[in-house]
Amino acid sequence: MTDRAAPRRVVLDVDTGIDDALALLYAVASPALELCAVTTVAGNVPVEVAARNSAAVLSHAGAADVPVVVGASRTTTGAGPRSGPTNHGPDGLGDVRVPPGPHPARIGVRDLVAEAAGSAAVTLVGLAPLTNVAGLAPLAERLVAVAGELVPEDPPEFNAAHDADATARVLAAGRPTTLYVADVFAQVSVTPADVDRLRSSDRPAARLAGELLAVRRGHLVGDAGALVLLTHPHLFRVEPRRLGVVGDVLTEVADGRWVDVVVDVDAASVARAYVDTLLAVR
């Protein structure tokens, strides 16, 4: 059951990306969320591609009025987007065709988020390398980021590692922060039957979600799980951890900053909540 209080106002920072697109669709569909703005950053794809994909997805979902802004094209240390092939395909959307949306804005990301936040609280949700988020953190009441992992692997989790300097700045910002980590991210997948339900829906946003999930490895919800965390927190187990950045790895350290970390999830229920929200089953 979702919270029936006033919708939570959110700004999404994305590198759209199949699962970023799934997150955008959920943010528009959920009555528990008010999507105020979208900022884009280089990550899975170049920043211009991320912005174009985001605008197209939002337009398809009936939310063309949500502003999308082109953010950082390179990390703090000058790195560009991820190199080499990814499961998102060269266009970021796995070759799922989405009609173009409005042209993304060219104002600064900070100006856009400051305008979107106004005098009301806003939650900043980072679904990409944290280059933009590091500069935007002071404007947010709360941060949620898809970053890090419970058990560090080689190579390290991409979002935290691709701009490790920005990740360290996010921790230093001192905002209430929750991390949706890769170990949990990898557990939430939609069943083939529910993918088919979405693809056969008469709702354009649901159909697009189904098409994207159909080409998504393992039908993983991915980044969209961080949005379900906001609307269905009872489906996640969260623990405080002291974290810091060592090299390019976000890891537990004795003198680190306290942040909340998602350590477990009711994966089947999260996937069901995602599907039901897109299908408007309440």
Coordinates of C-alpha atoms in Angstrom, one line a residue:
M1 CA 0.0 0.0 0.0
T2 CA 1.4 3.4 -0.9
D3 CA 1.4 6.5 1.3
R4 CA -1.7 8.5 0.7
A5 CA -0.2 11.8 2.0
A6 CA 0.8 14.6 -0.4
P7 CA 3.0 13.2 -3.2
R8 CA 6.7 13.4 -2.6
R9 CA 8.4 15.9 -4.8
V10 CA 11.3 14.4 -6.7
V11 CA 14.1 15.4 -9.1
L12 CA 15.7 12.6 -11.1
D13 CA 19.3 12.7 -12.2
V14 CA 19.7 10.1 -15.0
D15 CA 21.9 8.7 -17.8
T16 CA 19.0 7.2 -19.7
G17 CA 19.5 4.0 -20.2
I18 CA 16.8 1.4 -20.2
D19 CA 16.3 1.2 -16.5
D20 CA 16.5 5.0 -16.1
A21 CA 13.6 5.1 -18.6
L22 CA 11.7 2.5 -16.5
A23 CA 12.3 4.8 -13.5
L24 CA 11.0 7.9 -15.4
L25 CA 7.8 6.0 -16.3
Y26 CA 7.3 4.9 -12.7
A27 CA 7.9 8.5 -11.4
V28 CA 5.2 9.8 -13.8
A29 CA 2.7 6.9 -13.1
S30 CA 2.9 6.8 -9.3
P31 CA 0.4 8.9 -7.4
A32 CA 2.8 9.0 -4.5
L33 CA 5.4 11.0 -6.5
E34 CA 5.5 14.4 -8.2
L35 CA 8.3 14.5 -10.8
C36 CA 9.5 18.1 -10.8
A37 CA 12.5 18.0 -13.1
V38 CA 15.0 15.7 -14.7
T39 CA 18.7 16.4 -15.0
T40 CA 21.1 14.3 -17.2
V41 CA 24.7 13.3 -17.0
A42 CA 27.2 11.3 -19.0
G43 CA 27.2 7.7 -17.9
N44 CA 25.7 4.8 -19.8
V45 CA 25.4 7.1 -22.8
P46 CA 26.6 10.6 -23.7
V47 CA 24.7 13.3 -21.9
E48 CA 23.0 14.6 -25.0
V49 CA 21.6 11.1 -25.7
A50 CA 20.5 10.8 -22.1
A51 CA 18.6 14.1 -22.4
R52 CA 17.0 13.2 -25.7
N53 CA 15.9 9.8 -24.4
S54 CA 14.5 11.3 -21.2
A55 CA 12.5 13.9 -23.0
A56 CA 11.1 11.2 -25.4
V57 CA 10.1 8.8 -22.6
L58 CA 8.4 11.6 -20.6
S59 CA 6.5 12.8 -23.7
H60 CA 5.4 9.3 -24.4
A61 CA 4.1 9.0 -20.8
G62 CA 2.1 12.2 -21.1
A63 CA 4.6 14.3 -19.1
A64 CA 6.2 16.5 -21.8
D65 CA 5.9 19.5 -19.4
V66 CA 8.5 18.0 -17.0
P67 CA 11.6 20.0 -17.7
V68 CA 14.7 18.0 -18.8
V69 CA 18.1 19.7 -18.7
V70 CA 21.5 18.7 -20.2
G71 CA 24.0 18.4 -17.4
A72 CA 27.6 17.3 -17.1
S73 CA 29.1 15.8 -20.2
R74 CA 32.2 14.7 -18.3
T75 CA 33.1 13.7 -14.8
T76 CA 34.9 15.8 -12.2
T77 CA 38.2 14.4 -13.6
G78 CA 37.3 14.7 -17.2
A79 CA 36.0 11.2 -18.1
G80 CA 33.3 10.9 -20.7
P81 CA 30.5 8.2 -20.8
R82 CA 31.1 4.5 -20.4
S83 CA 33.1 3.1 -23.2
G84 CA 32.4 -0.1 -25.0
P85 CA 29.1 -1.9 -25.6
T86 CA 26.4 -2.1 -22.8
N87 CA 23.1 -4.0 -22.5
H88 CA 21.4 -0.6 -23.2
G89 CA 22.5 -0.6 -26.8
P90 CA 24.1 2.3 -28.7
D91 CA 20.9 4.4 -28.4
G92 CA 20.5 3.7 -24.7
L93 CA 17.0 2.2 -25.1
G94 CA 17.9 -1.2 -26.5
D95 CA 16.6 -0.2 -29.9
V96 CA 13.1 0.3 -28.6
R97 CA 11.8 3.1 -30.7
V98 CA 10.3 6.1 -28.9
P99 CA 9.1 9.2 -30.8
P100 CA 11.1 12.3 -30.0
G101 CA 10.0 14.6 -27.2
P102 CA 10.6 18.3 -26.7
H103 CA 14.2 19.7 -26.9
P104 CA 15.9 19.5 -23.6
A105 CA 16.7 22.8 -21.8
R106 CA 20.1 24.3 -21.9
I107 CA 20.0 26.2 -18.6
G108 CA 22.2 25.1 -15.7
V109 CA 21.2 22.1 -13.7
R110 CA 21.5 24.0 -10.5
D111 CA 19.2 26.8 -11.8
L112 CA 16.6 24.2 -12.9
V113 CA 16.6 22.3 -9.6
A114 CA 16.5 25.5 -7.6
E115 CA 13.5 26.6 -9.5
A116 CA 11.8 23.2 -9.2
A117 CA 12.5 23.0 -5.5
G118 CA 11.3 26.6 -4.8
S119 CA 10.4 26.8 -1.1
A120 CA 9.2 23.2 -0.8
A121 CA 11.1 20.1 0.0
V122 CA 12.5 18.0 -2.8
T123 CA 14.1 14.6 -2.9
L124 CA 17.0 14.2 -5.3
V125 CA 17.3 10.7 -6.8
G126 CA 20.6 9.9 -8.5
L127 CA 20.4 7.0 -11.0
A128 CA 23.7 7.7 -12.7
P129 CA 27.3 8.8 -11.9
L130 CA 27.1 11.4 -9.2
T131 CA 28.7 14.3 -11.0
N132 CA 25.5 16.5 -11.1
V133 CA 24.3 15.2 -7.7
A134 CA 27.4 16.4 -5.9
G135 CA 26.6 20.0 -6.9
L136 CA 22.9 19.7 -6.4
A137 CA 22.9 18.0 -2.9
P138 CA 22.6 21.3 -0.9
L139 CA 19.3 22.0 -2.7
A140 CA 17.7 18.7 -1.6
E141 CA 16.1 17.7 1.6
R142 CA 17.0 14.1 1.0
L143 CA 19.2 12.1 -1.4
V144 CA 18.6 8.7 -2.8
A145 CA 21.3 7.2 -5.0
V146 CA 21.8 4.0 -6.9
A147 CA 25.5 3.6 -6.0
G148 CA 27.8 1.2 -4.3
E149 CA 27.5 -2.5 -3.3
L150 CA 27.4 -4.4 -0.1
V151 CA 30.3 -6.7 -1.2
P152 CA 32.8 -4.7 -3.3
E153 CA 33.5 -6.4 -6.6
D154 CA 36.1 -5.9 -9.4
P155 CA 35.3 -3.8 -11.3
P156 CA 33.6 -1.6 -8.7
E157 CA 30.0 -0.5 -9.0
F158 CA 29.8 1.9 -12.0
N159 CA 27.8 4.9 -10.6
A160 CA 30.0 5.4 -7.5
A161 CA 33.3 4.6 -9.3
H162 CA 32.9 6.6 -12.5
D163 CA 33.1 9.9 -10.6
A164 CA 34.7 8.9 -7.3
D165 CA 35.4 12.5 -6.4
A166 CA 31.8 13.4 -6.8
T167 CA 30.8 10.4 -4.7
A168 CA 33.0 11.6 -1.9
R169 CA 31.5 15.1 -2.2
V170 CA 28.0 13.6 -1.9
L171 CA 28.9 11.9 1.3
A172 CA 30.5 15.1 2.6
A173 CA 27.3 17.1 1.9
G174 CA 25.8 15.7 5.0
R175 CA 22.3 15.4 3.6
P176 CA 20.1 12.4 4.8
T177 CA 21.2 9.9 2.2
T178 CA 19.9 6.4 1.2
L179 CA 21.9 4.1 -1.1
Y180 CA 20.2 1.5 -3.3
V181 CA 23.1 -0.8 -3.9
A182 CA 24.0 -3.1 -6.7
D183 CA 23.6 -6.3 -4.7
V184 CA 19.9 -5.4 -4.1
F185 CA 19.4 -3.8 -7.5
A186 CA 20.2 -7.2 -9.1
Q187 CA 17.5 -9.0 -7.3
V188 CA 14.4 -7.3 -8.6
S189 CA 13.1 -8.6 -11.9
V190 CA 9.7 -8.7 -13.6
T191 CA 8.2 -12.1 -14.5
P192 CA 7.8 -12.9 -18.2
A193 CA 4.0 -13.0 -17.6
D194 CA 4.0 -9.5 -16.2
V195 CA 6.2 -8.3 -19.1
D196 CA 3.5 -9.6 -21.4
R197 CA 0.8 -7.8 -19.3
L198 CA 2.6 -4.5 -19.7
R199 CA 3.2 -5.0 -23.4
S200 CA -0.5 -5.8 -24.0
S201 CA -1.8 -2.8 -22.0
D202 CA -3.9 0.0 -23.6
R203 CA -1.8 2.5 -21.6
P204 CA 1.1 3.9 -23.7
A205 CA 3.5 4.2 -20.7
A206 CA 2.8 0.6 -19.6
R207 CA 3.3 -0.7 -23.1
L208 CA 6.7 1.1 -23.3
A209 CA 7.7 -0.3 -19.9
G210 CA 6.9 -3.7 -21.2
E211 CA 8.9 -3.2 -24.4
L212 CA 11.9 -2.0 -22.5
L213 CA 11.7 -4.8 -20.0
A214 CA 11.4 -7.3 -22.8
V215 CA 14.9 -6.4 -24.0
R216 CA 16.3 -5.8 -20.5
R217 CA 18.7 -8.5 -19.3
G218 CA 16.7 -10.7 -16.9
H219 CA 13.8 -8.2 -17.0
L220 CA 15.5 -6.3 -14.2
V221 CA 13.7 -3.2 -12.9
G222 CA 17.1 -1.8 -12.1
D223 CA 17.2 1.9 -11.2
A224 CA 13.4 2.1 -11.0
G225 CA 13.7 0.1 -7.7
A226 CA 15.0 3.3 -6.1
L227 CA 11.7 5.0 -6.9
V228 CA 9.7 2.0 -5.5
L229 CA 11.8 2.5 -2.3
L230 CA 10.3 5.9 -1.9
T231 CA 6.7 4.8 -2.4
H232 CA 6.9 1.3 -0.7
P233 CA 9.6 1.6 1.9
H234 CA 8.2 -1.3 3.9
L235 CA 9.4 -3.7 1.2
F236 CA 13.1 -2.8 1.8
R237 CA 15.4 -3.3 4.8
V238 CA 17.7 -0.4 5.4
E239 CA 20.6 -0.2 7.8
P240 CA 23.0 2.7 8.7
R241 CA 26.6 2.2 7.6
R242 CA 29.7 4.3 7.8
L243 CA 30.9 4.8 4.2
G244 CA 33.8 6.5 2.5
V245 CA 35.5 6.4 -0.9
V246 CA 38.8 4.5 -1.1
G247 CA 40.4 4.9 -4.5
D248 CA 37.3 4.5 -6.7
V249 CA 35.4 2.2 -4.3
L250 CA 32.5 3.2 -2.1
T251 CA 33.1 1.1 1.0
E252 CA 32.7 0.9 4.8
V253 CA 35.4 2.7 6.7
A254 CA 35.8 3.4 10.4
D255 CA 35.7 7.2 10.0
G256 CA 33.2 7.3 7.2
R257 CA 29.9 9.2 6.9
W258 CA 26.7 7.7 8.2
V259 CA 24.3 6.9 5.4
D260 CA 21.4 4.5 5.1
V261 CA 22.0 1.5 2.9
V262 CA 19.4 -0.9 1.5
V263 CA 20.6 -4.3 2.5
D264 CA 17.6 -6.5 1.6
V265 CA 14.4 -6.4 -0.4
D266 CA 11.2 -8.3 -0.9
A267 CA 12.1 -8.6 -4.6
A268 CA 8.9 -10.2 -5.9
S269 CA 6.7 -7.5 -4.1
V270 CA 8.8 -4.7 -5.5
A271 CA 8.5 -6.0 -9.0
R272 CA 4.7 -6.4 -8.5
A273 CA 4.4 -2.9 -7.2
Y274 CA 6.2 -1.6 -10.3
V275 CA 4.0 -3.4 -12.7
D276 CA 0.7 -2.6 -10.8
T277 CA 1.6 1.1 -10.8
L278 CA 2.2 1.2 -14.5
L279 CA -1.0 -0.7 -15.1
A280 CA -2.8 1.6 -12.6
V281 CA -4.0 -1.3 -10.5
R282 CA -4.7 0.3 -7.1

